Short mmCIF file of C-alpha atoms in Angstrom, two decimals:
data_model
loop_
_atom_site.label_atom_id
_atom_site.label_comp_id
_atom_site.label_asym_id
_atom_site.label_seq_id
_atom_site.Cartn_x
_atom_site.Cartn_y
_atom_site.Cartn_z
CA MET A 1 2.27 45.37 5.75
CA GLY A 2 4.48 45.14 8.74
CA ARG A 3 8.08 43.78 6.99
CA THR A 4 10.01 46.75 9.13
CA GLY A 5 11.88 47.43 5.87
CA GLN A 6 13.15 43.73 5.41
CA ASP A 7 13.99 42.67 1.81
CA PRO A 8 10.97 40.89 -0.16
CA GLN A 9 12.87 36.99 0.95
CA GLY A 10 12.69 38.25 4.96
CA PRO A 11 15.75 37.82 7.18
CA GLN A 12 15.21 33.94 7.10
CA ASP A 13 16.22 33.66 3.51
CA ARG A 14 19.72 35.06 4.05
CA GLN A 15 22.81 33.52 5.62
CA ASP A 16 25.28 35.73 7.11
CA PRO A 17 28.52 35.22 5.30
CA ARG A 18 30.56 35.58 8.41
CA THR A 19 29.17 32.52 9.92
CA ALA A 20 28.37 30.53 6.76
CA GLY A 21 29.88 26.83 6.32
CA PRO A 22 29.26 23.45 6.27
CA GLY A 23 29.01 22.93 10.64
CA ARG A 24 26.68 25.72 10.42
CA ASP A 25 24.40 24.61 7.40
CA ALA A 26 24.18 21.16 9.02
CA ARG A 27 23.16 22.43 12.52
CA THR A 28 20.44 24.74 10.58
CA GLY A 29 19.45 21.82 8.78
CA GLY A 30 18.78 19.48 11.80
CA ARG A 31 17.24 22.41 13.74
CA ARG A 32 15.01 23.23 10.93
CA GLY A 33 13.94 19.51 10.85
CA VAL A 34 13.11 19.56 14.58
CA MET A 35 10.89 22.69 14.22
CA LEU A 36 9.02 21.02 11.41
CA ALA A 37 8.50 17.79 12.65
CA LEU A 38 7.19 19.21 16.16
CA ALA A 39 4.72 21.39 14.09
CA THR A 40 3.68 18.55 11.74
CA ILE A 41 2.97 16.79 15.04
CA GLY A 42 1.12 19.86 16.87
CA PHE A 43 -1.31 20.07 13.91
CA ALA A 44 -2.26 16.55 13.52
CA ILE A 45 -2.98 16.24 17.31
CA ASN A 46 -5.10 19.08 16.76
CA PHE A 47 -6.69 18.24 13.69
CA TRP A 48 -7.34 14.65 15.35
CA ALA A 49 -9.42 16.65 18.12
CA TRP A 50 -11.00 18.88 15.79
CA ALA A 51 -12.31 15.50 13.74
CA LEU A 52 -13.68 13.73 16.78
CA LEU A 53 -17.60 14.42 15.79
CA SER A 54 -17.61 13.42 12.20
CA PRO A 55 -17.02 9.48 12.98
CA LEU A 56 -19.55 9.71 15.54
CA GLY A 57 -22.19 11.92 13.09
CA PRO A 58 -24.35 8.57 12.33
CA ARG A 59 -24.31 7.48 15.74
CA PHE A 60 -25.65 10.40 17.35
CA LYS A 61 -28.03 10.70 14.70
CA ASP A 62 -29.88 7.38 15.67
CA ILE A 63 -29.58 8.04 19.48
CA LEU A 64 -30.67 11.27 19.29
CA GLU A 65 -33.23 10.97 16.15
CA LEU A 66 -31.51 13.95 14.26
CA SER A 67 -32.57 14.85 10.75
CA SER A 68 -30.25 14.55 7.77
CA PHE A 69 -29.52 18.30 8.02
CA GLN A 70 -29.13 18.57 11.72
CA GLN A 71 -26.55 15.72 11.23
CA SER A 72 -24.76 17.51 8.56
CA LEU A 73 -24.90 20.56 10.52
CA LEU A 74 -23.26 18.91 13.64
CA VAL A 75 -19.81 17.79 11.62
CA ALA A 76 -19.84 21.09 9.92
CA VAL A 77 -20.04 23.23 12.72
CA PRO A 78 -16.40 22.66 13.82
CA VAL A 79 -15.31 23.06 10.48
CA VAL A 80 -16.87 26.55 10.25
CA VAL A 81 -15.43 27.69 13.37
CA GLY A 82 -12.16 26.44 12.99
CA SER A 83 -11.82 27.98 9.61
CA LEU A 84 -12.84 31.44 10.36
CA GLY A 85 -10.75 31.44 13.71
CA ARG A 86 -7.73 30.90 11.25
CA ILE A 87 -7.87 34.63 10.07
CA PRO A 88 -7.21 36.09 13.39
CA VAL A 89 -5.01 33.23 14.94
CA GLY A 90 -2.65 33.74 11.52
CA ALA A 91 -2.23 37.25 12.35
CA LEU A 92 -1.56 36.61 15.72
CA THR A 93 1.05 34.14 14.74
CA ASP A 94 2.92 36.97 12.35
CA ARG A 95 3.05 38.80 15.31
CA PHE A 96 3.75 36.25 18.48
CA GLY A 97 5.40 33.32 16.47
CA GLY A 98 4.27 29.45 16.59
CA ARG A 99 6.11 29.33 19.71
CA VAL A 100 3.64 30.91 21.59
CA MET A 101 0.50 29.96 19.44
CA PHE A 102 0.78 26.57 19.17
CA PRO A 103 0.73 25.58 22.94
CA LEU A 104 -2.07 28.50 23.47
CA VAL A 105 -4.16 26.71 20.79
CA SER A 106 -3.46 23.06 21.80
CA ALA A 107 -4.02 23.92 25.67
CA ALA A 108 -7.44 26.05 24.64
CA THR A 109 -8.86 22.88 22.28
CA VAL A 110 -8.38 20.69 25.61
CA VAL A 111 -11.79 22.38 27.12
CA PRO A 112 -14.24 21.43 24.50
CA VAL A 113 -12.58 17.95 23.94
CA LEU A 114 -13.36 17.46 27.80
CA TYR A 115 -16.68 18.80 28.06
CA LEU A 116 -17.95 16.67 25.03
CA GLY A 117 -16.62 13.60 26.43
CA LEU A 118 -18.23 14.05 29.91
CA SER A 119 -21.41 15.88 29.44
CA GLY A 120 -22.11 17.63 26.02
CA HIS A 121 -22.49 14.57 24.20
CA SER A 122 -26.12 13.87 25.52
CA THR A 123 -28.11 16.43 23.45
CA PHE A 124 -28.29 18.16 20.38
CA ALA A 125 -27.44 21.58 21.82
CA GLY A 126 -24.60 20.12 23.99
CA LEU A 127 -22.96 18.59 21.02
CA LEU A 128 -23.46 22.09 18.67
CA ALA A 129 -21.98 24.13 21.95
CA GLY A 130 -19.03 21.78 22.75
CA GLY A 131 -18.45 21.17 18.63
CA PHE A 132 -18.39 25.13 17.91
CA PHE A 133 -15.74 25.45 20.64
CA LEU A 134 -14.10 22.54 18.97
CA GLY A 135 -13.22 24.34 16.45
CA VAL A 136 -10.06 26.17 18.02
CA GLY A 137 -8.35 23.04 17.21
CA GLY A 138 -8.60 23.83 13.22
CA THR A 139 -6.99 26.90 13.95
CA ALA A 140 -3.78 25.11 14.20
CA PHE A 141 -2.89 25.11 10.41
CA ALA A 142 -2.91 29.04 10.45
CA ILE A 143 0.09 28.58 12.85
CA GLY A 144 2.17 26.11 11.34
CA VAL A 145 2.49 27.09 7.94
CA PRO A 146 4.12 31.35 8.56
CA PHE A 147 6.13 29.36 11.29
CA VAL A 148 7.38 26.57 9.05
CA SER A 149 7.69 29.12 6.05
CA ALA A 150 10.34 31.44 8.23
CA TRP A 151 12.50 28.38 8.86
CA PHE A 152 12.97 27.19 5.00
CA PRO A 153 14.21 28.95 2.17
CA PRO A 154 11.91 29.95 -0.86
CA GLU A 155 13.02 26.65 -2.89
CA ARG A 156 11.96 24.32 -0.36
CA ARG A 157 9.16 25.75 1.24
CA GLY A 158 6.91 23.73 -1.15
CA LEU A 159 8.01 20.39 0.03
CA ALA A 160 8.42 21.82 3.95
CA ILE A 161 4.85 23.36 4.08
CA GLY A 162 3.47 19.97 1.89
CA VAL A 163 5.21 17.91 4.74
CA PHE A 164 3.55 20.24 7.86
CA GLY A 165 0.19 19.74 5.92
CA ALA A 166 0.40 15.94 6.15
CA GLY A 167 -0.57 16.65 9.55
CA MET A 168 -4.39 16.98 8.28
CA GLY A 169 -3.75 13.24 8.81
CA GLY A 170 -5.16 13.57 12.46
CA THR A 171 -8.45 13.44 10.92
CA ALA A 172 -7.34 9.49 10.13
CA ILE A 173 -6.33 8.99 13.61
CA SER A 174 -10.14 10.48 14.59
CA ALA A 175 -11.54 7.80 11.86
CA LEU A 176 -9.89 4.89 12.53
CA THR A 177 -10.03 5.04 16.51
CA THR A 178 -12.80 7.04 17.42
CA VAL A 179 -15.98 4.51 16.82
CA GLN A 180 -13.82 1.33 18.13
CA LEU A 181 -12.69 3.11 21.57
CA VAL A 182 -16.51 3.97 22.06
CA ASP A 183 -17.32 0.81 21.07
CA ALA A 184 -14.85 -0.98 23.63
CA ASN A 185 -14.91 1.59 26.45
CA GLY A 186 -17.77 4.08 26.12
CA ILE A 187 -18.47 7.61 24.66
CA ALA A 188 -15.84 9.49 27.14
CA THR A 189 -12.65 7.33 26.02
CA PRO A 190 -11.97 8.91 22.76
CA PHE A 191 -12.18 12.51 24.08
CA LEU A 192 -10.43 11.99 27.33
CA ILE A 193 -7.12 10.02 25.44
CA THR A 194 -7.46 13.23 22.78
CA ALA A 195 -7.55 15.77 25.92
CA ALA A 196 -4.68 14.14 27.53
CA VAL A 197 -2.50 13.73 24.30
CA LEU A 198 -3.03 17.45 23.76
CA VAL A 199 -1.63 18.52 27.12
CA VAL A 200 1.35 16.46 26.63
CA TYR A 201 1.58 18.24 23.02
CA ALA A 202 1.09 21.68 24.58
CA LEU A 203 3.84 20.94 27.15
CA VAL A 204 6.52 19.68 24.93
CA ALA A 205 5.54 22.73 22.39
CA LEU A 206 6.35 25.09 25.05
CA LEU A 207 9.86 23.72 26.18
CA LEU A 208 11.00 23.06 22.64
CA LEU A 209 9.38 25.05 19.87
CA ARG A 210 11.70 27.99 18.53
CA ASP A 211 10.68 30.58 16.00
CA ALA A 212 13.50 30.87 13.10
CA PRO A 213 16.39 33.05 13.74
CA GLY A 214 15.70 36.91 12.50
CA ARG A 215 11.91 36.08 12.18
CA SER A 216 10.04 38.98 10.22
CA VAL A 217 7.87 40.74 13.26
CA PRO A 218 5.20 42.92 11.84
CA THR A 219 4.64 46.28 14.07
CA GLU A 220 1.18 47.21 12.79
CA PRO A 221 -1.82 46.82 14.51
CA LEU A 222 -4.12 43.51 13.72
CA ALA A 223 -6.64 45.25 11.86
CA ARG A 224 -4.30 46.79 9.81
CA ARG A 225 -2.38 44.12 8.66
CA LEU A 226 -5.30 41.97 7.98
CA GLY A 227 -6.44 44.69 5.71
CA ALA A 228 -3.08 44.67 4.11
CA ALA A 229 -3.57 41.28 3.44
CA ALA A 230 -6.61 41.65 1.84
CA ARG A 231 -5.26 43.70 -0.52
CA LEU A 232 -3.18 41.58 -1.61
CA GLY A 233 -4.18 39.29 -5.26
CA ILE A 234 -2.56 36.26 -4.21
CA THR A 235 -5.14 36.33 -0.86
CA TRP A 236 -8.25 35.75 -3.02
CA GLN A 237 -6.34 33.66 -5.85
CA ALA A 238 -5.26 31.36 -3.07
CA SER A 239 -8.46 31.61 -1.31
CA ALA A 240 -10.51 30.36 -4.33
CA LEU A 241 -8.38 27.74 -4.79
CA TYR A 242 -7.95 26.07 -1.21
CA ALA A 243 -11.53 26.53 -1.18
CA VAL A 244 -11.99 23.87 -3.71
CA ALA A 245 -8.85 21.77 -3.01
CA PHE A 246 -8.74 21.59 1.02
CA GLY A 247 -12.45 22.34 1.00
CA GLY A 248 -13.18 19.30 -0.83
CA TYR A 249 -11.12 17.14 1.06
CA VAL A 250 -12.50 18.39 4.62
CA ALA A 251 -16.10 18.02 3.35
CA PHE A 252 -15.47 14.15 1.99
CA SER A 253 -13.69 13.37 5.89
CA VAL A 254 -16.71 14.69 7.60
CA TYR A 255 -19.52 13.36 5.43
CA LEU A 256 -18.05 10.62 3.74
CA PRO A 257 -18.91 7.93 6.46
CA THR A 258 -22.58 9.24 6.10
CA TYR A 259 -22.69 9.02 2.19
CA LEU A 260 -21.19 5.12 2.05
CA LYS A 261 -23.49 4.47 4.77
CA THR A 262 -26.65 6.17 3.43
CA GLU A 263 -25.63 5.12 -0.46
CA TYR A 264 -23.83 2.04 -0.37
CA GLY A 265 -25.13 0.56 2.99
CA LEU A 266 -22.11 0.17 4.59
CA THR A 267 -21.59 -0.54 8.75
CA GLN A 268 -20.65 2.39 10.79
CA THR A 269 -17.35 0.83 10.88
CA ASP A 270 -16.57 0.02 7.48
CA ALA A 271 -17.46 3.56 6.48
CA ALA A 272 -15.27 5.37 8.87
CA ASN A 273 -12.27 2.89 7.69
CA ARG A 274 -12.90 3.66 4.04
CA MET A 275 -13.32 7.34 5.21
CA ALA A 276 -9.48 6.64 6.97
CA GLY A 277 -8.10 5.46 3.72
CA PHE A 278 -9.38 8.45 1.87
CA VAL A 279 -7.93 10.82 4.36
CA LEU A 280 -4.53 9.01 4.73
CA LEU A 281 -3.93 8.78 0.43
CA ALA A 282 -5.11 12.83 0.55
CA VAL A 283 -2.26 13.60 3.29
CA ALA A 284 0.15 11.28 1.48
CA MET A 285 -0.55 13.23 -1.40
CA ARG A 286 0.05 16.75 0.31
CA PRO A 287 3.68 16.93 0.67
CA VAL A 288 3.82 15.03 -2.90
CA GLY A 289 2.06 18.10 -4.03
CA GLY A 290 4.62 20.68 -2.57
CA TRP A 291 7.61 18.77 -4.24
CA LEU A 292 5.87 18.90 -7.42
CA SER A 293 5.33 22.38 -7.12
CA ASP A 294 9.12 23.16 -6.39
CA ARG A 295 10.28 21.12 -9.72
CA MET A 296 7.32 22.42 -11.98
CA GLY A 297 5.52 25.15 -10.32
CA PRO A 298 2.28 24.95 -8.41
CA VAL A 299 0.28 26.33 -11.43
CA ARG A 300 0.46 23.08 -13.17
CA VAL A 301 0.09 20.91 -10.02
CA LEU A 302 -3.22 23.00 -9.44
CA ALA A 303 -4.21 22.67 -12.77
CA ALA A 304 -3.49 18.44 -13.17
CA SER A 305 -5.23 18.16 -9.59
CA LEU A 306 -8.69 19.89 -10.30
CA ALA A 307 -8.68 18.19 -13.72
CA VAL A 308 -8.81 15.06 -11.70
CA VAL A 309 -11.26 16.30 -9.10
CA ALA A 310 -13.54 17.04 -11.89
CA ALA A 311 -13.66 13.89 -13.64
CA GLY A 312 -13.57 11.59 -10.46
CA ALA A 313 -17.06 13.60 -9.27
CA VAL A 314 -18.74 12.91 -12.61
CA VAL A 315 -18.17 9.21 -12.35
CA GLN A 316 -19.19 8.99 -8.91
CA ALA A 317 -22.48 11.03 -9.80
CA PHE A 318 -24.01 8.20 -11.81
CA ASP A 319 -23.64 5.84 -8.47
CA PRO A 320 -21.23 3.36 -9.62
CA PRO A 321 -20.77 0.06 -7.87
CA LEU A 322 -18.46 0.64 -5.15
CA MET A 323 -15.94 -1.81 -6.23
CA PRO A 324 -14.21 -1.21 -7.95
CA LEU A 325 -15.18 1.95 -9.87
CA GLY A 326 -16.62 3.80 -7.04
CA THR A 327 -13.35 3.17 -4.78
CA LEU A 328 -11.10 3.99 -7.62
CA ALA A 329 -12.93 7.69 -8.19
CA PHE A 330 -12.86 8.66 -4.45
CA LEU A 331 -9.27 7.49 -4.09
CA ALA A 332 -8.36 9.60 -7.27
CA MET A 333 -10.09 12.56 -6.22
CA ALA A 334 -8.34 11.94 -2.35
CA ALA A 335 -4.77 11.93 -3.99
CA ALA A 336 -5.95 15.26 -6.28
CA LEU A 337 -7.44 17.41 -3.40
CA GLY A 338 -4.34 16.26 -1.27
CA ALA A 339 -1.64 17.43 -4.37
CA GLY A 340 -3.74 20.23 -4.79
CA SER A 341 -4.12 21.47 -1.44
CA GLY A 342 0.00 21.22 -1.26
CA ALA A 343 0.09 23.28 -4.59
CA THR A 344 -2.01 26.03 -2.90
CA PHE A 345 0.47 27.17 -0.16
CA ALA A 346 3.55 26.41 -2.15
CA LEU A 347 1.80 29.15 -4.18
CA VAL A 348 1.40 31.35 -1.06
CA ALA A 349 4.77 30.86 0.31
CA LEU A 350 6.64 31.65 -2.97
CA LEU A 351 4.18 35.18 -3.42
CA ALA A 352 3.14 36.39 -0.31
CA PRO A 353 5.77 38.86 1.68
CA ALA A 354 7.66 37.69 4.47
CA GLY A 355 5.95 39.86 7.31
CA ALA A 356 2.84 38.81 5.75
CA VAL A 357 2.28 34.94 5.61
CA GLY A 358 0.27 34.49 8.28
CA SER A 359 -2.38 36.82 7.84
CA VAL A 360 -2.72 35.43 4.14
CA THR A 361 -2.85 31.98 5.57
CA GLY A 362 -5.66 32.92 7.87
CA VAL A 363 -7.61 33.98 5.27
CA VAL A 364 -6.85 31.12 2.67
CA GLY A 365 -7.06 28.67 5.41
CA ALA A 366 -10.80 30.03 6.18
CA ALA A 367 -11.41 30.04 2.83
CA GLY A 368 -10.33 25.97 2.77
CA GLY A 369 -12.20 25.52 5.93
CA LEU A 370 -15.74 27.00 4.74
CA GLY A 371 -15.50 25.41 1.54
CA GLY A 372 -15.64 22.29 3.52
CA PHE A 373 -18.38 23.39 5.46
CA LEU A 374 -21.01 24.11 3.06
CA PRO A 375 -20.58 20.64 0.87
CA PRO A 376 -22.02 18.47 3.81
CA LEU A 377 -25.09 20.71 4.28
CA VAL A 378 -25.59 20.52 0.83
CA MET A 379 -25.23 17.13 0.04
CA GLY A 380 -27.27 16.81 3.35
CA SER A 381 -30.51 18.84 2.07
CA LEU A 382 -30.13 17.65 -1.22
CA TYR A 383 -30.38 13.80 -0.24
CA GLY A 384 -33.42 14.63 2.11
CA ALA A 385 -34.79 16.51 -0.95
CA TYR A 386 -34.27 13.91 -3.70
CA GLU A 387 -32.84 10.90 -1.64
CA SER A 388 -29.93 11.23 -4.53
CA TYR A 389 -26.57 12.77 -4.05
CA THR A 390 -26.32 13.21 -7.83
CA ILE A 391 -26.90 16.63 -7.75
CA GLY A 392 -24.38 17.38 -5.41
CA LEU A 393 -21.56 15.53 -7.06
CA LEU A 394 -22.23 17.04 -10.21
CA LEU A 395 -22.14 20.43 -8.53
CA LEU A 396 -18.52 19.66 -7.43
CA ALA A 397 -17.53 18.58 -10.68
CA ILE A 398 -18.96 21.95 -12.02
CA VAL A 399 -16.96 24.15 -9.21
CA ALA A 400 -13.87 21.98 -9.77
CA SER A 401 -13.88 22.41 -13.75
CA ALA A 402 -14.50 26.69 -13.00
CA ALA A 403 -11.51 26.39 -10.44
CA LEU A 404 -9.27 24.56 -13.14
CA GLY A 405 -10.44 27.50 -15.71
CA TYR A 406 -9.43 30.07 -13.44
CA THR A 407 -5.90 28.31 -12.46
CA LEU A 408 -5.11 28.32 -16.18
CA THR A 409 -6.14 31.96 -16.95
CA GLY A 410 -6.29 34.52 -13.74
CA VAL A 411 -4.00 32.69 -11.25
CA ARG A 412 -1.53 31.32 -14.06
CA HIS A 413 -0.85 35.03 -15.25
CA ALA A 414 -0.66 36.20 -11.77
CA ALA A 415 2.02 33.88 -10.98
CA ALA A 416 4.07 34.46 -13.92
CA GLY A 417 3.78 38.23 -13.32
CA ARG A 418 4.62 38.04 -9.41
CA GLY A 419 7.68 35.77 -9.09
CA GLY A 420 6.37 32.39 -9.62
CA ARG A 421 8.54 29.68 -11.29
CA SER A 422 9.86 30.84 -14.81
CA PRO A 423 8.53 28.25 -17.32
CA GLY A 424 10.66 25.85 -18.13
CA THR A 425 13.79 27.10 -16.06
CA GLY A 426 13.38 25.17 -12.87
CA ARG A 427 14.58 28.88 -11.17
CA HIS A 428 12.68 30.77 -8.64
CA PRO A 429 12.60 34.66 -10.07
CA ARG A 430 12.61 35.89 -6.38
CA SER A 431 15.53 34.15 -5.08
CA GLY A 432 17.82 33.42 -8.31
CA THR A 433 18.58 29.79 -6.78
CA ALA A 434 17.60 26.34 -8.63
CA GLY A 435 14.38 24.91 -7.63
CA THR A 436 15.90 22.06 -5.75
CA THR A 437 14.40 20.48 -2.60
CA ALA A 438 15.03 19.04 0.68
#
């Protein structure tokens, strides 16, 4: 698996006794914090770009006279491309590191953003083409997880990756600003601003980002490393869970404005603002999910999160009044989806071999994004056929319940047998260290 003989913890988990000491710990800790901040900012900016089409979906539907399915397809295309793109990008990050990949992906995302802002927004075909390449921005997630994981020891990775995962709040930036900027200054404005921010970040990342000292660098070809990742049980266990947790978050973040406008008659601006609230709560809960996983173990956090999602979906399926019951149901699901997403990658960081974290992350991240691609299409199709979202929400409840059952059986057994937190001890068997957090 390209680990070139290193021990299971990887060189980033060890400290050289010749250079150990309080001064070195402080310097290393400060550097870790800077790298984590830069990675999180980069993730947020790329996700901001990735989500630019979602708040404008209802507007494009009216202007271009799109069907419900076409509108759903428009906002879902960047999701599926960004998801599948995470597989090679994660493997490339294992090989070349985040110092190379973050600037590269950020610069590449500038091109579709400018195209959509300047000309691609005028036709449905142009929007689909631009949205396809806009998906590149969604691959930034597969860069950040191995990058951050290499900087932190096992007992602190849950919180660190949870903090990085909060960068998915870039979708909230898009939700809060895109419609307002279009109303005030025209359709090109949010795209031009986002492109400029991407350029600035690419330059800053090129100058300041550094990969972790002693990072495990695989030597095998990309195809062989991806094949090795595919043979790992944690890859498919985490993929199934992330497809529900993060997939649910993505689906709501791209489709919630349409749902609220259609089901409750909200204005486009009000629907976008409420979607931003959903996103911000999910973002805030992602590091909480990672922190709780460091303390309690990721399986427990995942089980609780999935139970809340199933219950919230059942409540919302019966079309309750938006205030207060509908709002409470959506906020509960947002918190649970955020915490569950953080717990999933706490599980990956704990169980995946050091030299394969990027490859595993790519596959798992792809599963999460694909999990977000299908629900908007299903919801749009079901509403077009029945003029109701009830069946779609009940399907979400069923899927979340099935994932809960899998978590409490197969995933729990695998985590206990392969290095997850020992029940009741608060210790990581892999590292032998207490499960403290930063």
